[in-house]
CSV table of C-alpha atoms in Angstrom, one decimal:
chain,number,residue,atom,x,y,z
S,615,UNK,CA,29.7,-104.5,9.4
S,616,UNK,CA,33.2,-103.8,10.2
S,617,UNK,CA,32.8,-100.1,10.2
S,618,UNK,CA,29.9,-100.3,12.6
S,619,UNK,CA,30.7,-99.5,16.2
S,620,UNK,CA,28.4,-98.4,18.7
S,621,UNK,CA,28.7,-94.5,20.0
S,622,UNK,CA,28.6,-94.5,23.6
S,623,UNK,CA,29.6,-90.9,23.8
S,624,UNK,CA,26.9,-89.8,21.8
S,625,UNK,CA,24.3,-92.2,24.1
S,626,UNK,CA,25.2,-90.8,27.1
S,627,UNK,CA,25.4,-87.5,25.8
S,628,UNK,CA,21.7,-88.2,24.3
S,629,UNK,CA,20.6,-89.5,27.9
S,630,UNK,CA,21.9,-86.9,29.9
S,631,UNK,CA,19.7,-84.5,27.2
S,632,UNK,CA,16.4,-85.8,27.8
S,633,UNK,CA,15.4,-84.1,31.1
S,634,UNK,CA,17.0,-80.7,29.7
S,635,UNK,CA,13.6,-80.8,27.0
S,636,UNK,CA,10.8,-79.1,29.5
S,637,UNK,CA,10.0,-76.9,27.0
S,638,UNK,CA,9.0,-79.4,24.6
S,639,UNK,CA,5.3,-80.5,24.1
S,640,UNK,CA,6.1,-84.1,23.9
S,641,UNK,CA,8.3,-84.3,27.0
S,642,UNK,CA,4.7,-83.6,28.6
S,643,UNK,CA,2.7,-85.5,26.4
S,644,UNK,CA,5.5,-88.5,27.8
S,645,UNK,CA,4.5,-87.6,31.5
S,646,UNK,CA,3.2,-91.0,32.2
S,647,UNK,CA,5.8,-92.6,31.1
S,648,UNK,CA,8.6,-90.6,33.2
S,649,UNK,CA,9.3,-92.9,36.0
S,650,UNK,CA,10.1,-95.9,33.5
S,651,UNK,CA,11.9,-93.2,31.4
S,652,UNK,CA,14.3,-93.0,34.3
S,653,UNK,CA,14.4,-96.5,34.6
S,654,UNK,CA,15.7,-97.5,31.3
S,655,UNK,CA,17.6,-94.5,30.9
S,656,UNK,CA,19.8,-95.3,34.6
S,657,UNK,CA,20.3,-98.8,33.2
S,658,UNK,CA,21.2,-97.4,29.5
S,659,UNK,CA,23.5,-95.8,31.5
S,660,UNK,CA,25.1,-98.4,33.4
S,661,UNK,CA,25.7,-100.6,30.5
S,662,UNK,CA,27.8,-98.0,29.0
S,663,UNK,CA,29.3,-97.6,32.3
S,664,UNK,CA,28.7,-94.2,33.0
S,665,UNK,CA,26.2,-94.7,35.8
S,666,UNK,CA,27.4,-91.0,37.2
S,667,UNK,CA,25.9,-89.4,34.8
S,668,UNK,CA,22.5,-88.6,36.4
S,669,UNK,CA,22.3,-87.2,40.3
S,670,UNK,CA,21.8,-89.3,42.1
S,671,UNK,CA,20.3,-87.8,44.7
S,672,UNK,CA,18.1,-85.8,42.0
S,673,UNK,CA,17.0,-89.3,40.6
S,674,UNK,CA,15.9,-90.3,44.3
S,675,UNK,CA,14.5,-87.0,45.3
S,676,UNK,CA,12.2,-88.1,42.2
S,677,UNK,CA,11.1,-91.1,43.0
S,678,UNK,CA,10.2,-90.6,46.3
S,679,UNK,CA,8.1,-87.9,45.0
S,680,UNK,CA,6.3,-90.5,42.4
S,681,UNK,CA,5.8,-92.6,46.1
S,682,UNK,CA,1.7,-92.5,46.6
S,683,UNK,CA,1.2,-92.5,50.2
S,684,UNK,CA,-2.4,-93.6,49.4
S,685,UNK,CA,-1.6,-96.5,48.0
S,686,UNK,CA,2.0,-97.8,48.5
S,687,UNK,CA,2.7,-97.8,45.1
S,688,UNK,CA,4.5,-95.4,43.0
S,689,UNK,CA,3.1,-93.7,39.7
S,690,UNK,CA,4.8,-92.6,36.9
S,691,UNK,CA,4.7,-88.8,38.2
S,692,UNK,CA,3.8,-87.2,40.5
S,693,UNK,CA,-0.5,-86.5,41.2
S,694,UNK,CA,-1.1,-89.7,38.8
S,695,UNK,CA,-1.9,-93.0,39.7
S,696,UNK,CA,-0.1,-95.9,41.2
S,697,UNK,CA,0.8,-98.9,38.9
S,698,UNK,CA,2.3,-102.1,39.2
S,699,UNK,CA,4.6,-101.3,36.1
S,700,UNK,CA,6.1,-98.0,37.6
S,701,UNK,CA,6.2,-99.5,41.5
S,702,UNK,CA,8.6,-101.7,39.9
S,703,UNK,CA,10.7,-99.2,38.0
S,704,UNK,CA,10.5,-97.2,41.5
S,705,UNK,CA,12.2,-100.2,43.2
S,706,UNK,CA,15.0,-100.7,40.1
S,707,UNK,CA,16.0,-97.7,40.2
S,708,UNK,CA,16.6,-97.5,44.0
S,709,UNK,CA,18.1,-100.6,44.1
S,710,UNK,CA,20.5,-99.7,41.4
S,711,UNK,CA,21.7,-96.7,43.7
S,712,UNK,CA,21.7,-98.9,46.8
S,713,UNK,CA,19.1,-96.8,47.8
S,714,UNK,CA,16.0,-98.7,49.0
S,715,UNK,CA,16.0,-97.7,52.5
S,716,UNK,CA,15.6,-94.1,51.8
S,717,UNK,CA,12.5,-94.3,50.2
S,718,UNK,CA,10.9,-97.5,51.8
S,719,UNK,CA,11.6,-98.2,55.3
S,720,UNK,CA,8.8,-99.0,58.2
S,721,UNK,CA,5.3,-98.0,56.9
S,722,UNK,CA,6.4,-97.0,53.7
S,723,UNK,CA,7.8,-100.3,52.8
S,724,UNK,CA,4.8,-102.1,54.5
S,725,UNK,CA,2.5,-100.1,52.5
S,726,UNK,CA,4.4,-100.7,48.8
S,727,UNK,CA,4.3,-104.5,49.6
S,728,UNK,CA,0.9,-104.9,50.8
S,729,UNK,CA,0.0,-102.7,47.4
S,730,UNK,CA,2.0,-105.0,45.6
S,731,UNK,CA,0.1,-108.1,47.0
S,732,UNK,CA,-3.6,-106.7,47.2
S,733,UNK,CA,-3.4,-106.5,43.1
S,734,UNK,CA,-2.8,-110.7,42.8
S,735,UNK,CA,-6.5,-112.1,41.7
S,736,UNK,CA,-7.0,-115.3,42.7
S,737,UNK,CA,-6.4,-117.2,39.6
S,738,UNK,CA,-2.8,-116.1,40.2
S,739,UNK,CA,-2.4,-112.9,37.9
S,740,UNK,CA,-2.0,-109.5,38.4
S,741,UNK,CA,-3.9,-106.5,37.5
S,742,UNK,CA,-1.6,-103.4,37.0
S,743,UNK,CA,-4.0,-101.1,39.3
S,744,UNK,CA,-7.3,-101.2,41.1
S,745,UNK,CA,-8.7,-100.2,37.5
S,746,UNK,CA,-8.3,-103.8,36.8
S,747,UNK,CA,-6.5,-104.7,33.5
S,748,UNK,CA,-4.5,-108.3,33.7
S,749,UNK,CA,-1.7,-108.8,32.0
S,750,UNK,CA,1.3,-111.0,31.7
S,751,UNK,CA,3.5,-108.0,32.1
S,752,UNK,CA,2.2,-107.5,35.5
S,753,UNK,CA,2.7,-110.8,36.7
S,754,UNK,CA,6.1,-110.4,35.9
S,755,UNK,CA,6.6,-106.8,37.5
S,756,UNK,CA,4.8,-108.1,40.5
S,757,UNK,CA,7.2,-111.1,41.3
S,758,UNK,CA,10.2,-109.1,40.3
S,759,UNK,CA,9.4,-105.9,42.6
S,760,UNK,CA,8.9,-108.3,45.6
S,761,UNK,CA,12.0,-110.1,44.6
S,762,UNK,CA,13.9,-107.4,45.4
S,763,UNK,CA,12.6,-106.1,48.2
S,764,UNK,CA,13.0,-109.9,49.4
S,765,UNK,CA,9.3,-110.7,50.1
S,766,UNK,CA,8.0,-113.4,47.8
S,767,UNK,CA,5.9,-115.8,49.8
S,768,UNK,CA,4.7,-119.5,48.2
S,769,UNK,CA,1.0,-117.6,48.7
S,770,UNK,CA,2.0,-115.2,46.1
S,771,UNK,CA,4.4,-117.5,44.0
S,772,UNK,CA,2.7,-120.9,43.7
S,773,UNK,CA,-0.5,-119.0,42.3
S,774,UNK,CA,1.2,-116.9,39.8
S,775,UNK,CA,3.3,-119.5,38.7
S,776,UNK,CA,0.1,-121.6,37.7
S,777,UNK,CA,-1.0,-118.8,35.7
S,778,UNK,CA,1.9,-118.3,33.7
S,779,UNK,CA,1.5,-122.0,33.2
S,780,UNK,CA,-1.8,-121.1,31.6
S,781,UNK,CA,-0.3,-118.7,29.1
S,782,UNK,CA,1.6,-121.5,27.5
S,783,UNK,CA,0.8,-121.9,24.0
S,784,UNK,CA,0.7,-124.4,21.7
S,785,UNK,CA,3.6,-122.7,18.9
S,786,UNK,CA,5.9,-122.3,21.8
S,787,UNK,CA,5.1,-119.0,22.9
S,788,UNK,CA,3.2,-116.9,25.6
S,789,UNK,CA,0.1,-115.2,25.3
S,790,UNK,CA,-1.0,-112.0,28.0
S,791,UNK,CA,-3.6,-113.9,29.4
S,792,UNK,CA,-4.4,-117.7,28.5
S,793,UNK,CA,-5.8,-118.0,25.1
S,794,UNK,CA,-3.8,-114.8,23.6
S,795,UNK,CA,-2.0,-115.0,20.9
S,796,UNK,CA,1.7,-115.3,21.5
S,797,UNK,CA,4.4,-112.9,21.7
S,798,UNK,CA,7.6,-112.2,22.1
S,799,UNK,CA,7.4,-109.5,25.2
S,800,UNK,CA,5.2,-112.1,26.9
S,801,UNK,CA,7.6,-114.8,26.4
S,802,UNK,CA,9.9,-112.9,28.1
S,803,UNK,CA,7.7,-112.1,31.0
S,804,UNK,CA,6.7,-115.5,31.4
S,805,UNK,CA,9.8,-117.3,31.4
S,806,UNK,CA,11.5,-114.4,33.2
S,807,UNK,CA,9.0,-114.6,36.2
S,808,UNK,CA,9.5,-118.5,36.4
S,809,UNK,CA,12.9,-117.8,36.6
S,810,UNK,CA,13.0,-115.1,39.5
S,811,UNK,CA,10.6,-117.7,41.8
S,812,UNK,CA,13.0,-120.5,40.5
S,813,UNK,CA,10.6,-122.0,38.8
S,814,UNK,CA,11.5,-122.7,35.2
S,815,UNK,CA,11.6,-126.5,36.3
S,816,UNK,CA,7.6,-126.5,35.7
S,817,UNK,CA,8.4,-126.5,31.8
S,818,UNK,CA,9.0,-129.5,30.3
S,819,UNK,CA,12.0,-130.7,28.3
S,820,UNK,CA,9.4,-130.7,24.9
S,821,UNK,CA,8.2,-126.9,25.8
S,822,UNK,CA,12.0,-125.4,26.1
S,823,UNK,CA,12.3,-126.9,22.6
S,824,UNK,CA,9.2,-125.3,21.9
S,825,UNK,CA,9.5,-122.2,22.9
S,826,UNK,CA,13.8,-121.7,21.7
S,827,UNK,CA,12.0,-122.6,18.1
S,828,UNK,CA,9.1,-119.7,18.2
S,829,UNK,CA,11.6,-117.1,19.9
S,830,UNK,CA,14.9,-118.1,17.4
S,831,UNK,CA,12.3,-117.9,14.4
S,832,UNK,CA,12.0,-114.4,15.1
S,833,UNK,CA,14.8,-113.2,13.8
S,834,UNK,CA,14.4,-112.2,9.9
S,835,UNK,CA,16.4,-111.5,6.9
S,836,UNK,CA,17.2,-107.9,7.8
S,837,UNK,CA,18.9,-109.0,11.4
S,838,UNK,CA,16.7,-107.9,13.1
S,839,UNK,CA,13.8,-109.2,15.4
S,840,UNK,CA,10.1,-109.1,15.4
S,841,UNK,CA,7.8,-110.1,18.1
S,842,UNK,CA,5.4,-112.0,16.3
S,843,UNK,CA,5.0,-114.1,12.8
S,844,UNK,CA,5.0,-111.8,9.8
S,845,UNK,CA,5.5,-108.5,11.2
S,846,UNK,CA,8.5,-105.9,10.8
S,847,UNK,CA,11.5,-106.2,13.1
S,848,UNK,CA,12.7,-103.9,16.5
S,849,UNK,CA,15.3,-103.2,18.1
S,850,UNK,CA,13.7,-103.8,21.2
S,851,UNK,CA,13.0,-107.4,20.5
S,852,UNK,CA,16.8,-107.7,20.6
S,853,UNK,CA,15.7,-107.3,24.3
S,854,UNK,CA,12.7,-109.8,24.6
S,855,UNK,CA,13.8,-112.6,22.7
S,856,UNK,CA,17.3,-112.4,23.6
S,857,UNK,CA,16.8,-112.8,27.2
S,858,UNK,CA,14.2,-115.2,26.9
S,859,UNK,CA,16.3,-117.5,24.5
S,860,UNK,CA,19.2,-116.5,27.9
S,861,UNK,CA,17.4,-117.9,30.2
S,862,UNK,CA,16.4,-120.8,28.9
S,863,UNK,CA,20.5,-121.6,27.4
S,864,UNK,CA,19.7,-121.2,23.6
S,865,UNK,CA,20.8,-117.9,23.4
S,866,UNK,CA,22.8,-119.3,20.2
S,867,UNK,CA,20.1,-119.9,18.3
S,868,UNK,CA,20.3,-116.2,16.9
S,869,UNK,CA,22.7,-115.1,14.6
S,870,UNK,CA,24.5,-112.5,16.7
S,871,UNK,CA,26.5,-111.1,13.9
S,872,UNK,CA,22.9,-110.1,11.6
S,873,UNK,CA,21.2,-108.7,15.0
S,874,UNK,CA,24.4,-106.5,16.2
S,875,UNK,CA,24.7,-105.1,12.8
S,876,UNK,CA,20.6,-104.4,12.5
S,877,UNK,CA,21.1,-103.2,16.2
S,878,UNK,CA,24.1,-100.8,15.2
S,879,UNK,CA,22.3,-99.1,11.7
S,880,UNK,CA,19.5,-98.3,13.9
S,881,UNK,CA,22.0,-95.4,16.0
S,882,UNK,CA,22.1,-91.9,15.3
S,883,UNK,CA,25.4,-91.4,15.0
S,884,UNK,CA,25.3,-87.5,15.3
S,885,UNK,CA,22.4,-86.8,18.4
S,886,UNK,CA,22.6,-90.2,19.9
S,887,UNK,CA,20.2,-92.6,21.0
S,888,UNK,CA,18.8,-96.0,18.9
S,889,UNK,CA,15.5,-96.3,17.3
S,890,UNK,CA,12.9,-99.1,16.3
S,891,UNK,CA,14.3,-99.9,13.1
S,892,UNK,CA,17.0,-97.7,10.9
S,893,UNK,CA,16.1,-94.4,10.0
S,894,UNK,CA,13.6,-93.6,12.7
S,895,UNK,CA,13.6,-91.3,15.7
S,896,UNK,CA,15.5,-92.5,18.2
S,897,UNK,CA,13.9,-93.2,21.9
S,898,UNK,CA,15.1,-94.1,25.6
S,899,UNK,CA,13.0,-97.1,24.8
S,900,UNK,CA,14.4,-99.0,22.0
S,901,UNK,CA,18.2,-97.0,23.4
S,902,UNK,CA,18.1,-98.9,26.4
S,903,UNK,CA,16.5,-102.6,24.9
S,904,UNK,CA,18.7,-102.1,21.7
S,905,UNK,CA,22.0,-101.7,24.4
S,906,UNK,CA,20.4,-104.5,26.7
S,907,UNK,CA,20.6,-106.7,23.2
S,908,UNK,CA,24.1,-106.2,22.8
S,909,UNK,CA,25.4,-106.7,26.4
S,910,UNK,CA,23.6,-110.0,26.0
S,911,UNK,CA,25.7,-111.1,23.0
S,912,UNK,CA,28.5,-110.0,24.9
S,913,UNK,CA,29.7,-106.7,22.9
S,914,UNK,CA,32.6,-105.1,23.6
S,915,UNK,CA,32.7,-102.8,26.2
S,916,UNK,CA,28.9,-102.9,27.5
S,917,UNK,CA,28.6,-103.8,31.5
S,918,UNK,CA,26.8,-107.1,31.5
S,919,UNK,CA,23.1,-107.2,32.1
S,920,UNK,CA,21.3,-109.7,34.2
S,921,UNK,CA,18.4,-111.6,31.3
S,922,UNK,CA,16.1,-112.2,34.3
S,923,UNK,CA,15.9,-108.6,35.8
S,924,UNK,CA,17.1,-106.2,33.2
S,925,UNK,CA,19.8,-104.9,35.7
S,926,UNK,CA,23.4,-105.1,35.8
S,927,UNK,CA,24.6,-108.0,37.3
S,928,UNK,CA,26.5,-106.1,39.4
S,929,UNK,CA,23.7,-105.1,41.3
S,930,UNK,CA,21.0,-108.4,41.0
S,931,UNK,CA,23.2,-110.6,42.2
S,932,UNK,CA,23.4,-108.7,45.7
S,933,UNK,CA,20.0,-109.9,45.8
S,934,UNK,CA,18.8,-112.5,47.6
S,935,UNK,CA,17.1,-115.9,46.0
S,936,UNK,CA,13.8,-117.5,46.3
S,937,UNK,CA,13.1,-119.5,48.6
S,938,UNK,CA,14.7,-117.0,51.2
């Protein structure tokens, strides 16, 4: 372990890289990912404190162009659909740059809430577009991108909070829906969600216990993290249990030495970047979520991330709470 250090140079240098690959058949075959690309690559960057990395004005100029005047909502590029996932990487990322009122302002603003809104069902959840899949994950997204933008009503929390409610299992975890098997990104969507509407006091003292058990017994001899019973670990569950087990103040019930070191082996340390587990490709996924681990456990040198938002602190805690 103690010649294991993390290689921000080669992180940013790795981030900075991906836009430059146009030519490449998988930087298309990525094109509905490319909004959240940006996302977790601008917070990547931040952590390592090199936020100047990107244009900014580039980075905007994008996402207004990923803006569907349709809908209200943005997509992940431009001529594809609007989604609740990527209208909420649209928000993060102009509300890292301080940006929000050059995108959304008057109608435009009007429009991304309303599109925001008109997705709630009326059992509380969210589906991610008018194609109608529900998910946990959108819940989340949903109460987070209205967070921001500072327009959470109890018509839209007290709902959704009941849902999440539903997704409570009995091993201490969440499920997507209620009745799904529980996992590790859903506990973190659940418990993140309650936490942005100030809601985590709907949990009882017996289901924090609960739930710090399922999420600490996800770390496994390797280090590393899984994200449910018997399956292999990932770096990015460095980011969904972590911040789970953040939020709910048993953030020590992980060995943090076993997770930095599983964390570090999975760098390239020539080209940059972090992958899933050691000696795989590297990814702005698992880069940004295997950083966002480490900031958590307070590693040297990393900007400190916000559990609830997955955004520097410096920038979510200009935000206002709910109730406003």
């Amino acid at each position: 372990m103690a010649d294991l250090k993390l290689n921000k140079e080669s992180h940013v240098s790795y981030i900075k890289s991906l836009d430059s690959k146009r030519q490449d058949y998988e930087y298309w075959l990525s094109e509905h990912l490319r909004l959240n690309g940006v996302y977790w690559g601008l917070t990547a960057l931040c952590l390592l404190d090199a936020k100047n990395t990107f244009n900014k004005q580039e980075i905007i100029e994008f996402v207004r162009s990923c803006w569907d005047a349709k809908t209200g909502g943005f997509s992940a590029f431009p001529g594809h659909d609007a989604h609740i996932h990527t209208t909420l990487s649209g928000i993060q990322i102009l509300a890292t740059y301080n940006a929000l009122d050059e995108v959304l302002e008057g109608e435009a603003l009007k429009q991304c809430i309303s599109f925001i809104k008109d997705n709630q069902l009326p059992d509380g959840s969210f589906q991610g577009d008018r194609f109608g899949e529900v998910d946990a994950r959108f819940v989340y997204s949903a109460l987070n991108a209205l967070s921001i933008l500072g327009e959470l009503t109890p018509e839209v929390v007290d709902p959704a909070v009941a849902f999440i409610k539903r997704c409570y299992n009995f091993d201490g975890g969440f499920g997507l829906c209620p009745g799904a098997e529980s996992h590790a990104a859903m506990a973190f969507t659940c418990i993140g969600a309650l936490a942005i509407v100030g809601k985590l006091g709907e949990l009882s003292a017996d289901q924090f216990e609960n739930i710090g058990w399922w999420l600490c017994e996800r770390q496994v001899p390797e280090g590393g993290l899984n994200g449910r019973p018997s399956k292999q670990p990932d770096v990015c569950y460095s980011w969904w249990v972590l911040s789970s087990l953040a939020i709910i103040g048993k953030l020590e019930w992980i060995s943090f030495e076993k997770l930095r070191e599983f964390i570090l082996k999975s760098q390239d340390p020539k080209s940059g970047g972090i992958s899933d587990r050691p000696d795989n490709e590297v990814d702005v996924f698992h880069t940004i979520f295997g950083l966002a681990g480490l900031s958590l456990m307070g590693y040297d040198g990393l900007i400190e991330i916000d559990p609830v938002y997955c955004m520097p602190t410096s920038v979510t805690k200009t935000f206002k709470k709910y109730p406003y």
